[in-house]
Amino acid sequence: MPERGAVLRNVIVNNGSTMRFRPTVRAAVPGRELRWLGRLGLPGLLDGEHSFLIEETGPGSVRLTQAETFTGALVAVPFVRRKLDVHDASAAMNSALRQRAEHQ
C-alpha cells in the first residue's frame, strides 16, 4: 500500500487512448481509503483528485465508492473535457475488482 506523499505511476487506456500521469497520494488507509491528486503543469491549470473508499455494509460485505473531481482552468476546454471522461475505463476496473474480490 502506498503511503501519503508517494508518487504513483498510472496508465489509463480508454477508448483507444492512453494517458500516463504521476499523481501524489493524499490519503492511504489500508482497507479503507486511497486518494491521489494528479496535476497537469502548474497547480490550478488542471487538477484531478481520484478516490477509492471502502465501507462495510454488513458481515462479509463492503461497498467500494470510486470518485473523481477535476478543477482548474482547462476543465472548461471541450477537447480537454472529453479526454477526462474515463467512465469506460473506470467501469472496466470496477468490474475486474468485483470479480477478483468475489473469487477470493
PDB file of C-alpha atoms in Angstrom:
ATOM      1  CA  MET A   1       0.000   0.000   0.000  1.00  0.00           C
ATOM      2  CA  PRO A   2       1.451   3.381  -0.929  1.00  0.00           C
ATOM      3  CA  GLU A   3       1.973   5.988   1.765  1.00  0.00           C
ATOM      4  CA  ARG A   4       0.815   9.594   1.861  1.00  0.00           C
ATOM      5  CA  GLY A   5       3.160  11.712  -0.261  1.00  0.00           C
ATOM      6  CA  ALA A   6       4.217   8.829  -2.518  1.00  0.00           C
ATOM      7  CA  VAL A   7       4.179   9.426  -6.263  1.00  0.00           C
ATOM      8  CA  LEU A   8       2.346   6.778  -8.295  1.00  0.00           C
ATOM      9  CA  ARG A   9       2.709   5.831 -11.951  1.00  0.00           C
ATOM     10  CA  ASN A  10      -0.725   5.468 -13.537  1.00  0.00           C
ATOM     11  CA  VAL A  11      -1.701   4.414 -17.027  1.00  0.00           C
ATOM     12  CA  ILE A  12      -5.314   4.586 -18.203  1.00  0.00           C
ATOM     13  CA  VAL A  13      -6.384   3.118 -21.530  1.00  0.00           C
ATOM     14  CA  ASN A  14      -9.790   4.443 -22.519  1.00  0.00           C
ATOM     15  CA  ASN A  15     -11.448   4.264 -25.944  1.00  0.00           C
ATOM     16  CA  GLY A  16      -8.129   3.594 -27.677  1.00  0.00           C
ATOM     17  CA  SER A  17      -6.351   6.487 -25.979  1.00  0.00           C
ATOM     18  CA  THR A  18      -3.581   6.010 -23.409  1.00  0.00           C
ATOM     19  CA  MET A  19      -2.981   8.540 -20.629  1.00  0.00           C
ATOM     20  CA  ARG A  20       0.061   8.400 -18.376  1.00  0.00           C
ATOM     21  CA  PHE A  21       0.315  10.503 -15.246  1.00  0.00           C
ATOM     22  CA  ARG A  22       2.120  10.599 -11.897  1.00  0.00           C
ATOM     23  CA  PRO A  23      -0.262  11.607  -9.102  1.00  0.00           C
ATOM     24  CA  THR A  24       0.691  12.186  -5.463  1.00  0.00           C
ATOM     25  CA  VAL A  25      -1.020  10.133  -2.753  1.00  0.00           C
ATOM     26  CA  ARG A  26      -3.069  12.338  -0.425  1.00  0.00           C
ATOM     27  CA  ALA A  27      -4.524   9.586   1.789  1.00  0.00           C
ATOM     28  CA  ALA A  28      -3.753   5.892   2.199  1.00  0.00           C
ATOM     29  CA  VAL A  29      -5.581   3.918   4.871  1.00  0.00           C
ATOM     30  CA  PRO A  30      -5.242   0.151   4.287  1.00  0.00           C
ATOM     31  CA  GLY A  31      -8.612  -1.495   3.720  1.00  0.00           C
ATOM     32  CA  ARG A  32     -10.407   1.863   3.827  1.00  0.00           C
ATOM     33  CA  GLU A  33      -9.228   4.636   1.517  1.00  0.00           C
ATOM     34  CA  LEU A  34      -6.843   5.557  -1.273  1.00  0.00           C
ATOM     35  CA  ARG A  35      -6.869   9.091  -2.644  1.00  0.00           C
ATOM     36  CA  TRP A  36      -4.487  10.857  -5.005  1.00  0.00           C
ATOM     37  CA  LEU A  37      -4.074  14.193  -6.764  1.00  0.00           C
ATOM     38  CA  GLY A  38      -2.800  14.448 -10.310  1.00  0.00           C
ATOM     39  CA  ARG A  39      -1.826  17.715 -11.962  1.00  0.00           C
ATOM     40  CA  LEU A  40      -1.147  18.898 -15.462  1.00  0.00           C
ATOM     41  CA  GLY A  41       1.536  21.548 -15.203  1.00  0.00           C
ATOM     42  CA  LEU A  42       1.055  24.199 -12.564  1.00  0.00           C
ATOM     43  CA  PRO A  43      -1.478  23.905  -9.722  1.00  0.00           C
ATOM     44  CA  GLY A  44      -4.826  25.278 -10.861  1.00  0.00           C
ATOM     45  CA  LEU A  45      -4.281  24.559 -14.551  1.00  0.00           C
ATOM     46  CA  LEU A  46      -5.806  21.064 -14.390  1.00  0.00           C
ATOM     47  CA  ASP A  47      -6.019  19.165 -11.105  1.00  0.00           C
ATOM     48  CA  GLY A  48      -7.696  15.806 -10.720  1.00  0.00           C
ATOM     49  CA  GLU A  49      -8.424  14.129  -7.398  1.00  0.00           C
ATOM     50  CA  HIS A  50      -9.323  10.443  -7.519  1.00  0.00           C
ATOM     51  CA  SER A  51     -10.508   8.427  -4.544  1.00  0.00           C
ATOM     52  CA  PHE A  52     -11.456   4.899  -3.574  1.00  0.00           C
ATOM     53  CA  LEU A  53     -13.410   4.452  -0.345  1.00  0.00           C
ATOM     54  CA  ILE A  54     -14.286   1.052   1.128  1.00  0.00           C
ATOM     55  CA  GLU A  55     -17.187   0.900   3.607  1.00  0.00           C
ATOM     56  CA  GLU A  56     -18.500  -2.140   5.462  1.00  0.00           C
ATOM     57  CA  THR A  57     -22.169  -2.684   4.663  1.00  0.00           C
ATOM     58  CA  GLY A  58     -22.674  -5.853   6.705  1.00  0.00           C
ATOM     59  CA  PRO A  59     -20.949  -9.073   7.685  1.00  0.00           C
ATOM     60  CA  GLY A  60     -18.661 -10.063   4.808  1.00  0.00           C
ATOM     61  CA  SER A  61     -19.968  -7.246   2.620  1.00  0.00           C
ATOM     62  CA  VAL A  62     -18.427  -3.936   1.552  1.00  0.00           C
ATOM     63  CA  ARG A  63     -19.154  -1.066  -0.814  1.00  0.00           C
ATOM     64  CA  LEU A  64     -16.425   0.455  -2.971  1.00  0.00           C
ATOM     65  CA  THR A  65     -17.035   4.056  -3.972  1.00  0.00           C
ATOM     66  CA  GLN A  66     -14.783   5.458  -6.673  1.00  0.00           C
ATOM     67  CA  ALA A  67     -14.909   9.207  -7.293  1.00  0.00           C
ATOM     68  CA  GLU A  68     -13.069  11.744  -9.409  1.00  0.00           C
ATOM     69  CA  THR A  69     -13.159  15.528  -9.334  1.00  0.00           C
ATOM     70  CA  PHE A  70     -11.436  17.830 -11.814  1.00  0.00           C
ATOM     71  CA  THR A  71     -10.769  21.511 -11.233  1.00  0.00           C
ATOM     72  CA  GLY A  72      -8.730  24.190 -12.959  1.00  0.00           C
ATOM     73  CA  ALA A  73      -8.750  26.489 -15.949  1.00  0.00           C
ATOM     74  CA  LEU A  74      -8.535  23.713 -18.574  1.00  0.00           C
ATOM     75  CA  VAL A  75     -11.661  21.874 -17.361  1.00  0.00           C
ATOM     76  CA  ALA A  76     -13.795  24.266 -19.432  1.00  0.00           C
ATOM     77  CA  VAL A  77     -11.957  23.444 -22.691  1.00  0.00           C
ATOM     78  CA  PRO A  78     -14.147  20.962 -24.652  1.00  0.00           C
ATOM     79  CA  PHE A  79     -11.233  18.895 -26.036  1.00  0.00           C
ATOM     80  CA  VAL A  80      -9.710  18.532 -22.564  1.00  0.00           C
ATOM     81  CA  ARG A  81     -13.076  17.736 -21.007  1.00  0.00           C
ATOM     82  CA  ARG A  82     -13.601  14.862 -23.462  1.00  0.00           C
ATOM     83  CA  LYS A  83     -10.165  13.436 -22.580  1.00  0.00           C
ATOM     84  CA  LEU A  84     -11.104  13.467 -18.890  1.00  0.00           C
ATOM     85  CA  ASP A  85     -14.131  11.215 -19.454  1.00  0.00           C
ATOM     86  CA  VAL A  86     -12.726   7.833 -18.422  1.00  0.00           C
ATOM     87  CA  HIS A  87     -16.054   6.286 -17.450  1.00  0.00           C
ATOM     88  CA  ASP A  88     -15.498   3.181 -19.599  1.00  0.00           C
ATOM     89  CA  ALA A  89     -12.048   2.529 -18.107  1.00  0.00           C
ATOM     90  CA  SER A  90     -13.382   3.061 -14.570  1.00  0.00           C
ATOM     91  CA  ALA A  91     -16.308   0.705 -15.173  1.00  0.00           C
ATOM     92  CA  ALA A  92     -13.940  -1.978 -16.512  1.00  0.00           C
ATOM     93  CA  MET A  93     -11.693  -1.597 -13.478  1.00  0.00           C
ATOM     94  CA  ASN A  94     -14.650  -1.796 -11.087  1.00  0.00           C
ATOM     95  CA  SER A  95     -15.869  -4.966 -12.804  1.00  0.00           C
ATOM     96  CA  ALA A  96     -12.425  -6.582 -12.569  1.00  0.00           C
ATOM     97  CA  LEU A  97     -12.132  -5.627  -8.891  1.00  0.00           C
ATOM     98  CA  ARG A  98     -15.532  -7.097  -8.150  1.00  0.00           C
ATOM     99  CA  GLN A  99     -14.703 -10.397  -9.883  1.00  0.00           C
ATOM    100  CA  ARG A 100     -11.402 -10.612  -8.035  1.00  0.00           C
ATOM    101  CA  ALA A 101     -12.994  -9.884  -4.645  1.00  0.00           C
ATOM    102  CA  GLU A 102     -15.817 -12.373  -5.180  1.00  0.00           C
ATOM    103  CA  HIS A 103     -13.399 -15.173  -6.076  1.00  0.00           C
ATOM    104  CA  GLN A 104     -11.163 -14.821  -3.025  1.00  0.00           C
TER     105      GLN A 104
END
